[in-house]
Every structure is written in C-alpha cells, then in structure tokens.
Amino acid sequence: MPIRLVQEKNDLTVYLQGEIDHHGARGMMLALDREVSARDPRELTVDMREVGFMDSSGIAVLLRCWRRQEETGGTMRVRNVPAQARRVFTAAGLEKIIPMDD
Amino acid sequence: MTAILNQATLLFPSKSSNESFARATAACFAAQLDPTLEELGDIKTAVSEAVTNAIVHAYPRELGVVTLRLRILEGGVFEVSVKDKGVGIPDVERARQPLYTTGDDSRSGMGFTIMESFMDWVRVRSLPGKGTTVTLRKRITPRMGGAR
C-alpha cells in the first residue's frame, strides 16, 4: 500500500509514499478512502516527505481528502512537501485551499 | 529554422505503467544540457502530464501507440513532443483551461496549466479522429563551468 499511517488519539498522520502519478493515484485514493474513513480523524495530517515525484494526479488525491474532512467537520493540513511537489501545488494554487506547513 | 543538435524517439503502448518510464527517459535525455534539479523536475512533471493525457484521453477504450520525441535544439533548448493517433481533442482552447477535464474524479484538470507554467512554450495540434501532438520546449539556463 502506498501509504503509512500513524494514529494519535483522534488525529491521524498519513505518510504518502513513492511516485504519485495517474498510474498509482487510483490505488492511493482507494487506500486513503478506506483508512481515513475507518478512523474518521478530527485532524488529518498528510506528510509528503517520502514522495519522490508528484504530478497533477496528486492534486486530485489531496483534494479528495480535503473534501472528506470538510464534509465530516474535520481539518486537514499538509507538511514536509518536497520542492518538486511544491511547485505543482503552487502552479495549481492548491496552497490557497489546503493549509501547508513551511 | 532552429538546428536540431540531438534527437531520440521512443514508441510505447498507452499503458499507465509507462508514465514513469517516459518521464524518466525524458529527464535522462535532457541531462546533457546540465539542467538544475528544479529544471529536471519541471521537465519530468510536464512530460508526465502530456503522456498521461495521451494514455487517459487519446485511447479511452483500447491501447494505442504513444510516440515520445526528444530533441536538443540550438541555444540550449530541450524539446519534447508527445504524439498519439487517438480520438483527438474537439476544442483545444477549452481543454487547456484550468480545472477542465473529461476524466473521472482521479483527474484534477490541471495538466495543461502545469505544462504551461513549467515549460517556456506549449503547442497543441489536434484533429478529431486523427490524433493529438503536444510539443513542449524549455530553455535550460547555462550554468558556470557547464560544457555546452
């Protein structure tokens, strides 16, 4: 599974792993849907330090998580975004929607 | 007419597992211009978007051939074209708009926006029923001590 989870009380940290492209995005989305829904966290943190590459498929993955948190009254933030992924988020204006650390 | 200093062409079936192969190959070819890590990342991302479009949209029902043509042009310019013989794009202007997608909810509709912001030049030629060719160029900034 291209994700790793660390739960602390009501909060959940998800570590995305590997290269996020169209080929892998569907599997990652399904894994996130299943794991995040099962835990229903108050705060969801998506940690991207283990992501080696990300194209616009990653935007759809994160927006889906963000919508889920919005609908269930939770919050979401993204941290440790590698430089290449950061440029993709900036080009798409995603930082205006989802809070990103540093 | 700009001189072509080097060229390589790659043909592969429109399988999504070839997305990573295509962008890695493009980055390897571009490496001869001594790009920065950021420039290489931009090229990988833009190629990933263009190849994904061909795989997802050009051949929605069957596998087809995707042609990746890589070039080094005079003046330190990297050029990549991604060609398919798929369904074509009826309205290219509309397809290039941010958030526009005919894909499912795993697509963001930001592919062309990213190609445009990461590359210096983007050209889309498409004929419905005949196919699409997307050509991207990026000038790689010469660095101190870099052999060119």
CSV table of C-alpha atoms in Angstrom, one decimal, chain B:
chain,number,residue,atom,x,y,z
B,1,MET,CA,14.8,27.1,-38.7
B,2,THR,CA,16.4,26.1,-35.5
B,3,ALA,CA,19.1,23.5,-35.7
B,4,ILE,CA,18.5,20.1,-34.1
B,5,LEU,CA,21.6,19.1,-32.2
B,6,ASN,CA,20.4,15.7,-30.9
B,7,GLN,CA,17.3,13.6,-31.2
B,8,ALA,CA,15.8,10.4,-29.8
B,9,THR,CA,12.4,8.8,-30.4
B,10,LEU,CA,10.6,6.3,-28.2
B,11,LEU,CA,7.4,4.4,-29.0
B,12,PHE,CA,5.4,2.6,-26.4
B,13,PRO,CA,1.8,1.3,-25.9
B,14,SER,CA,-0.6,3.6,-23.9
B,15,LYS,CA,-0.2,1.6,-20.6
B,16,SER,CA,-0.2,3.7,-17.5
B,17,SER,CA,2.8,1.8,-16.2
B,18,ASN,CA,4.8,3.6,-19.0
B,19,GLU,CA,4.2,7.1,-17.5
B,20,SER,CA,7.1,6.8,-15.1
B,21,PHE,CA,9.3,5.3,-17.8
B,22,ALA,CA,8.5,8.2,-20.2
B,23,ARG,CA,9.3,11.0,-17.8
B,24,ALA,CA,12.5,9.3,-16.5
B,25,THR,CA,13.7,8.8,-20.1
B,26,ALA,CA,12.9,12.5,-21.0
B,27,ALA,CA,14.8,13.6,-17.9
B,28,CYS,CA,17.8,11.4,-18.8
B,29,PHE,CA,17.9,12.9,-22.3
B,30,ALA,CA,17.6,16.4,-21.0
B,31,ALA,CA,20.5,15.8,-18.6
B,32,GLN,CA,23.0,16.6,-21.4
B,33,LEU,CA,22.1,20.3,-21.1
B,34,ASP,CA,23.2,20.2,-17.5
B,35,PRO,CA,19.9,21.4,-16.0
B,36,THR,CA,19.3,22.2,-12.3
B,37,LEU,CA,17.3,19.7,-10.2
B,38,GLU,CA,14.4,22.2,-10.4
B,39,GLU,CA,14.6,22.3,-14.2
B,40,LEU,CA,14.7,18.5,-14.4
B,41,GLY,CA,11.7,18.3,-12.0
B,42,ASP,CA,9.8,20.7,-14.3
B,43,ILE,CA,10.5,18.5,-17.3
B,44,LYS,CA,9.5,15.3,-15.6
B,45,THR,CA,6.3,16.8,-14.4
B,46,ALA,CA,5.3,18.4,-17.8
B,47,VAL,CA,6.1,15.1,-19.6
B,48,SER,CA,4.1,13.1,-17.1
B,49,GLU,CA,1.1,15.4,-17.8
B,50,ALA,CA,1.4,15.2,-21.6
B,51,VAL,CA,1.9,11.4,-21.6
B,52,THR,CA,-0.9,10.8,-19.1
B,53,ASN,CA,-3.3,12.8,-21.4
B,54,ALA,CA,-2.4,10.5,-24.3
B,55,ILE,CA,-2.9,7.4,-22.2
B,56,VAL,CA,-6.2,8.5,-20.5
B,57,HIS,CA,-7.9,10.6,-23.2
B,58,ALA,CA,-6.5,9.7,-26.6
B,59,TYR,CA,-7.1,5.9,-26.2
B,60,PRO,CA,-10.0,5.6,-23.8
B,61,ARG,CA,-11.1,2.1,-24.8
B,62,GLU,CA,-8.1,0.4,-26.3
B,63,LEU,CA,-4.3,0.6,-26.2
B,64,GLY,CA,-2.6,2.7,-28.9
B,65,VAL,CA,0.9,3.9,-29.7
B,66,VAL,CA,2.3,6.9,-28.0
B,67,THR,CA,5.4,8.5,-29.6
B,68,LEU,CA,7.8,10.5,-27.5
B,69,ARG,CA,10.2,12.5,-29.5
B,70,LEU,CA,13.0,14.2,-27.6
B,71,ARG,CA,15.3,16.9,-29.1
B,72,ILE,CA,18.0,19.2,-28.1
B,73,LEU,CA,17.8,22.4,-30.2
B,74,GLU,CA,20.3,25.2,-30.7
B,75,GLY,CA,20.6,27.7,-27.8
B,76,GLY,CA,20.2,25.1,-25.0
B,77,VAL,CA,16.6,24.3,-25.7
B,78,PHE,CA,15.0,21.0,-24.7
B,79,GLU,CA,12.0,20.0,-26.8
B,80,VAL,CA,9.7,17.0,-26.2
B,81,SER,CA,6.7,16.1,-28.3
B,82,VAL,CA,4.1,13.5,-27.3
B,83,LYS,CA,2.1,12.2,-30.2
B,84,ASP,CA,-0.9,9.8,-30.4
B,85,LYS,CA,-3.2,8.6,-33.1
B,86,GLY,CA,-6.2,8.6,-30.8
B,87,VAL,CA,-9.6,10.3,-30.6
B,88,GLY,CA,-8.3,13.9,-30.8
B,89,ILE,CA,-9.5,17.0,-28.9
B,90,PRO,CA,-12.6,18.7,-30.3
B,91,ASP,CA,-11.9,22.0,-28.6
B,92,VAL,CA,-8.2,22.6,-27.7
B,93,GLU,CA,-8.8,26.0,-26.2
B,94,ARG,CA,-11.3,24.6,-23.8
B,95,ALA,CA,-9.1,21.6,-22.9
B,96,ARG,CA,-6.3,23.9,-21.9
B,97,GLN,CA,-8.5,25.8,-19.4
B,98,PRO,CA,-7.6,25.2,-15.7
B,99,LEU,CA,-9.9,22.6,-14.0
B,100,TYR,CA,-11.4,21.4,-17.3
B,101,THR,CA,-11.4,17.6,-17.5
B,102,THR,CA,-13.4,14.9,-19.2
B,103,GLY,CA,-11.7,12.4,-16.9
B,104,ASP,CA,-13.1,10.8,-13.7
B,105,ASP,CA,-12.6,12.2,-10.1
B,106,SER,CA,-9.0,11.0,-10.1
B,107,ARG,CA,-8.1,13.7,-12.6
B,108,SER,CA,-7.6,17.3,-11.5
B,109,GLY,CA,-8.0,19.1,-14.8
B,110,MET,CA,-4.7,20.9,-14.2
B,111,GLY,CA,-2.5,19.1,-16.7
B,112,PHE,CA,-2.2,21.8,-19.3
B,113,THR,CA,-1.9,24.5,-16.6
B,114,ILE,CA,1.2,22.7,-15.2
B,115,MET,CA,2.7,22.2,-18.7
B,116,GLU,CA,2.2,25.9,-19.4
B,117,SER,CA,3.7,27.1,-16.1
B,118,PHE,CA,6.7,24.6,-16.1
B,119,MET,CA,7.7,24.9,-19.8
B,120,ASP,CA,8.5,28.0,-21.9
B,121,TRP,CA,6.4,27.0,-24.9
B,122,VAL,CA,3.4,24.7,-25.4
B,123,ARG,CA,1.8,23.8,-28.7
B,124,VAL,CA,-1.2,21.5,-29.1
B,125,ARG,CA,-2.2,20.2,-32.6
B,126,SER,CA,-5.2,18.0,-32.7
B,127,LEU,CA,-7.6,16.6,-35.2
B,128,PRO,CA,-10.7,14.7,-34.0
B,129,GLY,CA,-10.4,11.1,-35.1
B,130,LYS,CA,-6.8,11.5,-36.2
B,131,GLY,CA,-4.8,12.3,-33.0
B,132,THR,CA,-3.0,14.9,-31.0
B,133,THR,CA,0.5,16.1,-30.8
B,134,VAL,CA,1.7,18.2,-27.8
B,135,THR,CA,5.0,19.9,-28.2
B,136,LEU,CA,6.8,21.4,-25.2
B,137,ARG,CA,10.0,23.5,-25.1
B,138,LYS,CA,12.2,24.7,-22.2
B,139,ARG,CA,15.4,26.6,-22.4
B,140,ILE,CA,17.9,25.3,-19.9
B,141,THR,CA,19.8,28.2,-18.4
B,142,PRO,CA,23.6,27.8,-18.9
B,143,ARG,CA,25.5,27.4,-15.7
B,144,MET,CA,29.0,28.4,-14.7
B,145,GLY,CA,31.5,25.9,-16.0
B,146,GLY,CA,28.9,23.9,-17.8
B,147,ALA,CA,30.1,22.5,-21.2
B,148,ARG,CA,27.6,23.2,-23.9
